[in-house]
GROMACS .gro file of C-alpha atoms in nm:
model
  322
    1MET     CA    1  -1.462  -1.559  -2.345
    2ALA     CA    2  -1.718  -1.375  -2.135
    3TYR     CA    3  -1.605  -1.121  -1.878
    4VAL     CA    4  -1.597  -1.283  -1.534
    5PRO     CA    5  -1.545  -1.040  -1.245
    6ALA     CA    6  -1.284  -1.121  -0.986
    7PRO     CA    7  -1.398  -1.246  -0.645
    8GLY     CA    8  -1.542  -0.976  -0.423
    9TYR     CA    9  -1.588  -0.747  -0.724
   10GLN     CA   10  -1.939  -0.700  -0.859
   11PRO     CA   11  -1.959  -0.446  -1.143
   12THR     CA   12  -2.267  -0.328  -1.333
   13TYR     CA   13  -2.203  -0.116  -1.641
   14ASN     CA   14  -2.431   0.148  -1.795
   15PRO     CA   15  -2.723   0.072  -1.562
   16SER     CA   16  -3.053   0.240  -1.647
   17LEU     CA   17  -3.237   0.478  -1.416
   18PRO     CA   18  -3.406   0.445  -1.180
   19TYR     CA   19  -3.156   0.194  -1.044
   20ASN     CA   20  -3.295  -0.026  -0.767
   21GLN     CA   21  -3.101  -0.346  -0.710
   22PRO     CA   22  -3.005  -0.577  -0.422
   23ILE     CA   23  -2.664  -0.523  -0.265
   24PRO     CA   24  -2.476  -0.852  -0.323
   25GLY     CA   25  -2.442  -1.026   0.012
   26GLY     CA   26  -2.599  -0.733   0.195
   27LEU     CA   27  -2.418  -0.441   0.350
   28SER     CA   28  -2.126  -0.502   0.587
   29ILE     CA   29  -1.833  -0.319   0.743
   30GLY     CA   30  -1.544  -0.292   0.500
   31MET     CA   31  -1.765  -0.283   0.194
   32SER     CA   32  -1.738   0.002  -0.055
   33VAL     CA   33  -1.970   0.115  -0.334
   34TYR     CA   34  -1.826   0.295  -0.637
   35ILE     CA   35  -2.059   0.496  -0.861
   36GLN     CA   36  -1.921   0.649  -1.180
   37GLY     CA   37  -2.133   0.876  -1.395
   38VAL     CA   38  -2.194   1.215  -1.552
   39ALA     CA   39  -2.389   1.502  -1.396
   40LYS     CA   40  -2.634   1.624  -1.660
   41GLU     CA   41  -2.602   1.981  -1.787
   42HIS     CA   42  -2.947   2.064  -1.647
   43MET     CA   43  -2.888   1.881  -1.319
   44LYS     CA   44  -3.110   1.994  -1.033
   45ARG     CA   45  -3.074   1.697  -0.801
   46PHE     CA   46  -3.012   1.326  -0.770
   47HIS     CA   47  -3.009   1.079  -0.486
   48VAL     CA   48  -2.845   0.758  -0.368
   49ASN     CA   49  -3.038   0.555  -0.111
   50PHE     CA   50  -2.915   0.267   0.102
   51ALA     CA   51  -3.263   0.122   0.135
   52VAL     CA   52  -3.432  -0.125   0.367
   53GLY     CA   53  -3.620  -0.315   0.096
   54GLN     CA   54  -3.695  -0.266  -0.271
   55ASP     CA   55  -4.026  -0.080  -0.253
   56GLU     CA   56  -4.039   0.285  -0.352
   57GLY     CA   57  -4.157   0.380  -0.005
   58ALA     CA   58  -3.907   0.163   0.182
   59ASP     CA   59  -3.716   0.299   0.479
   60VAL     CA   60  -3.374   0.444   0.398
   61ALA     CA   61  -3.070   0.398   0.624
   62PHE     CA   62  -2.871   0.662   0.434
   63HIS     CA   63  -3.009   0.916   0.187
   64PHE     CA   64  -2.745   1.110  -0.011
   65ASN     CA   65  -2.903   1.399  -0.203
   66PRO     CA   66  -2.708   1.670  -0.393
   67ARG     CA   67  -2.928   1.968  -0.485
   68PHE     CA   68  -2.855   2.247  -0.731
   69ASP     CA   69  -3.124   2.494  -0.621
   70GLY     CA   70  -2.955   2.832  -0.586
   71TRP     CA   71  -2.827   2.725  -0.244
   72ASP     CA   72  -2.615   2.441  -0.377
   73LYS     CA   73  -2.582   2.179  -0.108
   74VAL     CA   74  -2.589   1.809  -0.028
   75VAL     CA   75  -2.855   1.678   0.208
   76PHE     CA   76  -2.813   1.363   0.418
   77ASN     CA   77  -3.093   1.186   0.604
   78THR     CA   78  -3.259   0.865   0.719
   79LYS     CA   79  -3.618   0.750   0.673
   80GLN     CA   80  -3.747   0.526   0.950
   81GLY     CA   81  -4.102   0.403   0.995
   82GLY     CA   82  -4.198   0.596   0.682
   83ARG     CA   83  -4.082   0.930   0.827
   84TRP     CA   84  -3.775   1.132   0.746
   85GLY     CA   85  -3.545   1.221   1.034
   86ASP     CA   86  -3.343   1.536   1.096
   87GLU     CA   87  -3.158   1.654   0.788
   88GLU     CA   88  -2.785   1.702   0.786
   89LYS     CA   89  -2.658   1.946   0.523
   90LYS     CA   90  -2.330   2.050   0.371
   91ARG     CA   91  -2.339   2.373   0.173
   92SER     CA   92  -2.075   2.260  -0.069
   93MET     CA   93  -2.124   2.104  -0.412
   94PRO     CA   94  -1.856   1.857  -0.525
   95PHE     CA   95  -2.032   1.784  -0.857
   96LYS     CA   96  -2.017   2.002  -1.169
   97LYS     CA   97  -2.289   2.006  -1.430
   98GLY     CA   98  -2.180   1.820  -1.743
   99ASP     CA   99  -1.874   1.664  -1.574
  100HIS     CA  100  -1.783   1.305  -1.502
  101PHE     CA  101  -1.764   1.204  -1.138
  102GLU     CA  102  -1.670   0.913  -0.915
  103LEU     CA  103  -1.871   0.878  -0.595
  104VAL     CA  104  -1.752   0.629  -0.332
  105PHE     CA  105  -1.931   0.515  -0.018
  106LEU     CA  106  -1.709   0.338   0.236
  107VAL     CA  107  -1.901   0.145   0.501
  108MET     CA  108  -1.722   0.201   0.833
  109ALA     CA  109  -1.808   0.072   1.180
  110GLU     CA  110  -1.952   0.405   1.297
  111HIS     CA  111  -2.050   0.581   0.977
  112TYR     CA  112  -2.067   0.594   0.599
  113LYS     CA  113  -1.768   0.779   0.458
  114VAL     CA  114  -1.840   0.965   0.133
  115VAL     CA  115  -1.556   1.035  -0.112
  116VAL     CA  116  -1.611   1.236  -0.433
  117ASN     CA  117  -1.348   1.237  -0.707
  118GLY     CA  118  -1.091   1.108  -0.460
  119ASN     CA  119  -1.160   1.376  -0.198
  120PRO     CA  120  -1.323   1.292   0.139
  121PHE     CA  121  -1.654   1.482   0.154
  122TYR     CA  122  -1.868   1.372   0.450
  123GLU     CA  123  -1.922   1.117   0.724
  124PHE     CA  124  -2.279   1.017   0.810
  125GLY     CA  125  -2.325   0.828   1.136
  126HIS     CA  126  -2.532   0.511   1.133
  127ARG     CA  127  -2.890   0.567   1.250
  128LEU     CA  128  -3.014   0.224   1.139
  129PRO     CA  129  -2.820  -0.104   1.168
  130LEU     CA  130  -2.641  -0.150   0.839
  131GLN     CA  131  -2.746  -0.517   0.841
  132MET     CA  132  -3.099  -0.394   0.761
  133VAL     CA  133  -2.989  -0.247   0.428
  134THR     CA  134  -3.078  -0.467   0.131
  135HIS     CA  135  -3.092  -0.244  -0.178
  136LEU     CA  136  -2.912   0.043  -0.347
  137GLN     CA  137  -3.132   0.299  -0.521
  138VAL     CA  138  -3.005   0.572  -0.756
  139ASP     CA  139  -3.213   0.821  -0.954
  140GLY     CA  140  -3.213   1.180  -1.073
  141ASP     CA  141  -3.041   1.407  -1.324
  142LEU     CA  142  -2.738   1.196  -1.404
  143GLU     CA  143  -2.614   0.926  -1.638
  144LEU     CA  144  -2.465   0.615  -1.481
  145GLN     CA  145  -2.152   0.454  -1.625
  146SER     CA  146  -2.090   0.191  -1.361
  147ILE     CA  147  -2.180   0.076  -1.013
  148ASN     CA  148  -1.931  -0.150  -0.835
  149PHE     CA  149  -1.970  -0.333  -0.505
  150LEU     CA  150  -1.636  -0.422  -0.349
  151GLY     CA  151  -1.579  -0.639  -0.046
  152GLY     CA  152  -1.857  -0.747   0.183
  153GLN     CA  153  -1.966  -1.090   0.301
  154PRO     CA  154  -2.041  -1.403   0.100
  155VAL     CA  155  -2.394  -1.518   0.026
  156PRO     CA  156  -2.443  -1.895   0.076
  157HIS     CA  157  -2.495  -2.103  -0.237
  158GLN     CA  158  -2.426  -1.816  -0.475
  159GLY     CA  159  -2.155  -1.775  -0.737
  160PRO     CA  160  -1.794  -1.663  -0.705
  161MET     CA  161  -1.875  -1.292  -0.713
  162THR     CA  162  -1.962  -1.303  -0.344
  163ILE     CA  163  -1.621  -1.412  -0.218
  164PRO     CA  164  -1.504  -1.128   0.009
  165ALA     CA  165  -1.222  -0.913  -0.126
  166TYR     CA  166  -1.082  -0.880   0.226
  167SER     CA  167  -1.031  -1.248   0.308
  168GLY     CA  168  -0.655  -1.216   0.329
  169PRO     CA  169  -0.373  -1.336   0.106
  170GLY     CA  170  -0.428  -1.665  -0.064
  171TYR     CA  171  -0.799  -1.698   0.014
  172TYR     CA  172  -0.929  -1.896  -0.280
  173PRO     CA  173  -1.164  -2.193  -0.252
  174PRO     CA  174  -1.022  -2.486  -0.448
  175GLN     CA  175  -1.357  -2.563  -0.608
  176MET     CA  176  -1.340  -2.227  -0.787
  177ASN     CA  177  -0.992  -2.267  -0.928
  178SER     CA  178  -1.112  -2.212  -1.286
  179LEU     CA  179  -1.215  -1.854  -1.212
  180PRO     CA  180  -1.011  -1.533  -1.184
  181MET     CA  181  -0.850  -1.462  -0.851
  182MET     CA  182  -0.684  -1.176  -0.669
  183VAL     CA  183  -0.436  -1.241  -0.391
  184GLY     CA  184  -0.345  -0.906  -0.240
  185PRO     CA  185  -0.567  -0.671  -0.039
  186PRO     CA  186  -0.711  -0.366  -0.219
  187THR     CA  187  -0.542  -0.026  -0.205
  188PHE     CA  188  -0.762   0.284  -0.208
  189ASN     CA  189  -0.646   0.611  -0.367
  190PRO     CA  190  -0.278   0.515  -0.403
  191PRO     CA  191  -0.041   0.787  -0.526
  192VAL     CA  192   0.101   0.793  -0.879
  193PRO     CA  193   0.359   0.671  -0.967
  194TYR     CA  194   0.233   0.347  -0.817
  195VAL     CA  195   0.439   0.035  -0.750
  196GLY     CA  196   0.270  -0.284  -0.635
  197ARG     CA  197   0.446  -0.610  -0.562
  198LEU     CA  198   0.298  -0.941  -0.671
  199GLN     CA  199   0.361  -1.176  -0.381
  200GLY     CA  200   0.459  -1.514  -0.526
  201GLY     CA  201   0.484  -1.374  -0.877
  202LEU     CA  202   0.226  -1.363  -1.153
  203THR     CA  203   0.017  -1.678  -1.179
  204ALA     CA  204  -0.238  -1.800  -1.429
  205ARG     CA  205  -0.594  -1.688  -1.351
  206ARG     CA  206  -0.469  -1.396  -1.143
  207THR     CA  207  -0.669  -1.079  -1.206
  208ILE     CA  208  -0.552  -0.723  -1.145
  209ILE     CA  209  -0.816  -0.452  -1.102
  210ILE     CA  210  -0.729  -0.085  -1.165
  211LYS     CA  211  -0.983   0.196  -1.128
  212GLY     CA  212  -0.872   0.546  -1.210
  213TYR     CA  213  -0.924   0.880  -1.380
  214VAL     CA  214  -0.750   1.021  -1.688
  215LEU     CA  215  -0.650   1.382  -1.617
  216PRO     CA  216  -0.814   1.644  -1.843
  217THR     CA  217  -0.468   1.755  -1.961
  218ALA     CA  218  -0.341   1.398  -2.004
  219LYS     CA  219  -0.109   1.296  -2.287
  220SER     CA  220  -0.035   0.937  -2.186
  221PHE     CA  221   0.013   0.692  -1.903
  222VAL     CA  222   0.161   0.344  -1.867
  223ILE     CA  223   0.090   0.019  -1.686
  224ASN     CA  224   0.387  -0.218  -1.666
  225PHE     CA  225   0.402  -0.583  -1.564
  226LYS     CA  226   0.768  -0.598  -1.465
  227VAL     CA  227   1.038  -0.841  -1.359
  228GLU     CA  228   1.219  -0.639  -1.094
  229SER     CA  229   1.549  -0.827  -1.106
  230SER     CA  230   1.601  -0.781  -1.482
  231GLY     CA  231   1.388  -0.476  -1.561
  232GLU     CA  232   1.205  -0.674  -1.828
  233LEU     CA  233   0.845  -0.585  -1.908
  234ALA     CA  234   0.619  -0.877  -1.992
  235LEU     CA  235   0.338  -0.635  -2.077
  236HIS     CA  236   0.359  -0.260  -2.129
  237ILE     CA  237   0.019  -0.091  -2.173
  238ASN     CA  238   0.049   0.269  -2.294
  239PRO     CA  239  -0.272   0.463  -2.361
  240ARG     CA  240  -0.185   0.771  -2.564
  241ILE     CA  241  -0.448   1.042  -2.587
  242GLY     CA  242  -0.556   1.089  -2.947
  243GLU     CA  243  -0.353   0.791  -3.068
  244GLY     CA  244  -0.485   0.474  -2.909
  245VAL     CA  245  -0.353   0.210  -2.675
  246VAL     CA  246  -0.003   0.079  -2.747
  247ARG     CA  247   0.106  -0.263  -2.614
  248ASN     CA  248   0.457  -0.401  -2.615
  249SER     CA  249   0.721  -0.599  -2.424
  250PHE     CA  250   1.074  -0.507  -2.323
  251LEU     CA  251   1.285  -0.825  -2.320
  252ASN     CA  252   1.659  -0.893  -2.336
  253GLY     CA  253   1.734  -0.520  -2.345
  254SER     CA  254   1.512  -0.424  -2.638
  255TRP     CA  255   1.153  -0.343  -2.726
  256GLY     CA  256   0.950  -0.578  -2.943
  257PHE     CA  257   0.690  -0.489  -3.204
  258GLU     CA  258   0.401  -0.268  -3.100
  259GLU     CA  259   0.043  -0.385  -3.104
  260ARG     CA  260  -0.209  -0.108  -3.161
  261LYS     CA  261  -0.527  -0.261  -3.302
  262ILE     CA  262  -0.822  -0.184  -3.078
  263ALA     CA  263  -1.199  -0.168  -3.121
  264TYR     CA  264  -1.245   0.138  -2.901
  265ASN     CA  265  -1.043   0.361  -2.667
  266PRO     CA  266  -1.188   0.402  -2.316
  267PHE     CA  267  -0.910   0.637  -2.202
  268GLY     CA  268  -1.029   0.986  -2.290
  269PRO     CA  269  -0.932   1.306  -2.107
  270GLY     CA  270  -1.148   1.357  -1.799
  271GLN     CA  271  -1.278   0.999  -1.815
  272PHE     CA  272  -1.294   0.739  -1.539
  273PHE     CA  273  -1.191   0.387  -1.628
  274ASP     CA  274  -1.232   0.044  -1.473
  275LEU     CA  275  -0.965  -0.195  -1.594
  276SER     CA  276  -0.948  -0.571  -1.539
  277ILE     CA  277  -0.630  -0.750  -1.650
  278ARG     CA  278  -0.637  -1.129  -1.631
  279CYS     CA  279  -0.331  -1.346  -1.680
  280GLY     CA  280  -0.402  -1.669  -1.867
  281MET     CA  281  -0.175  -1.956  -1.954
  282ASP     CA  282  -0.098  -1.819  -2.300
  283ARG     CA  283  -0.211  -1.455  -2.293
  284PHE     CA  284  -0.333  -1.155  -2.099
  285LYS     CA  285  -0.700  -1.072  -2.139
  286VAL     CA  286  -0.785  -0.708  -2.075
  287PHE     CA  287  -1.130  -0.561  -2.014
  288ALA     CA  288  -1.221  -0.193  -1.975
  289ASN     CA  289  -1.551  -0.081  -1.827
  290GLY     CA  290  -1.684  -0.434  -1.865
  291GLN     CA  291  -1.601  -0.469  -2.236
  292HIS     CA  292  -1.325  -0.679  -2.387
  293LEU     CA  293  -1.046  -0.443  -2.490
  294PHE     CA  294  -0.766  -0.667  -2.620
  295ASP     CA  295  -0.572  -0.990  -2.577
  296TYR     CA  296  -0.194  -0.995  -2.558
  297ALA     CA  297  -0.010  -1.321  -2.617
  298HIS     CA  298   0.269  -1.392  -2.369
  299ARG     CA  299   0.611  -1.301  -2.508
  300LEU     CA  300   0.780  -1.377  -2.178
  301SER     CA  301   0.703  -1.748  -2.153
  302ALA     CA  302   0.811  -1.757  -1.787
  303PHE     CA  303   0.549  -1.496  -1.696
  304GLN     CA  304   0.566  -1.623  -1.336
  305ARG     CA  305   0.883  -1.414  -1.303
  306VAL     CA  306   0.672  -1.095  -1.315
  307ASP     CA  307   0.666  -0.964  -0.959
  308MET     CA  308   0.579  -0.597  -0.992
  309VAL     CA  309   0.304  -0.374  -1.134
  310GLU     CA  310   0.393  -0.012  -1.213
  311ILE     CA  311   0.153   0.269  -1.304
  312GLN     CA  312   0.289   0.606  -1.413
  313GLY     CA  313   0.173   0.912  -1.603
  314ASP     CA  314  -0.126   1.142  -1.632
  315VAL     CA  315  -0.378   0.955  -1.416
  316THR     CA  316  -0.508   0.943  -1.063
  317LEU     CA  317  -0.596   0.609  -0.907
  318SER     CA  318  -0.893   0.532  -0.685
  319TYR     CA  319  -0.859   0.156  -0.640
  320VAL     CA  320  -0.596  -0.106  -0.719
  321GLN     CA  321  -0.611  -0.473  -0.633
  322ILE     CA  322  -0.333  -0.703  -0.740
   0.00000   0.00000   0.00000
């Protein structure tokens, strides 16, 4: 079965450079843009533009421009009427040559909030109405792993990917009931260990999104789909560095047989991951970074009893939606 993103969640994996694509539904307050990639060893500079149009010379509402030039800094600016405005600068470099990074832009009412590797970095006040922004442009000395648009407003007559992620519990148009859904609001940068409660229990077609970072010194971490009242685990996902990804269930006081077969392991030290776990009628379907990772047949037939998601171990989390 093809990977279908959950509503309000629009991922693009391994995009080529230069990247110049429409922002699904346009830019709106509450939207966030996640960019995961690697800074090249010879990096001198790269840029991210929130552009007013697709053309190369289009105006830019927000220009984000890290520069390694002996005076390492990040430059922020706006281009209006074909002319650049007054530069804002921060003489601090949150990126390291050769290292993976996660760059997040949160669209707030008064400004863009920039977060790098989970740490707030800068706030750039709006100089152009954000409703004018139509495209995201990325180019420079980096490799892109993924670009995700989260939240935002729906586009009329377009597919399910434009349903806003912030529509409140239970928002789910009945005509789209064959597609994945998420019920709870998103949580940004939650602490680990993480405990999230599934209001109403686990239901078929429900999709859980987990974005995080495997610590460079990591040995393992776990994701548990748990029945709080009994302590049973319908699905235990345990990436072990250097070993693989172990799956199991803990039912009636004992562990079952482990499943280990996997085509690839996306959980390397110092790596960001983007995990999508969908509950089906007869199995879980798990995708990592847009690729199918594994299926896991239900061993707890009454999977609706699952009411908790736990995440523990050697990871940091940037985004969880259950």
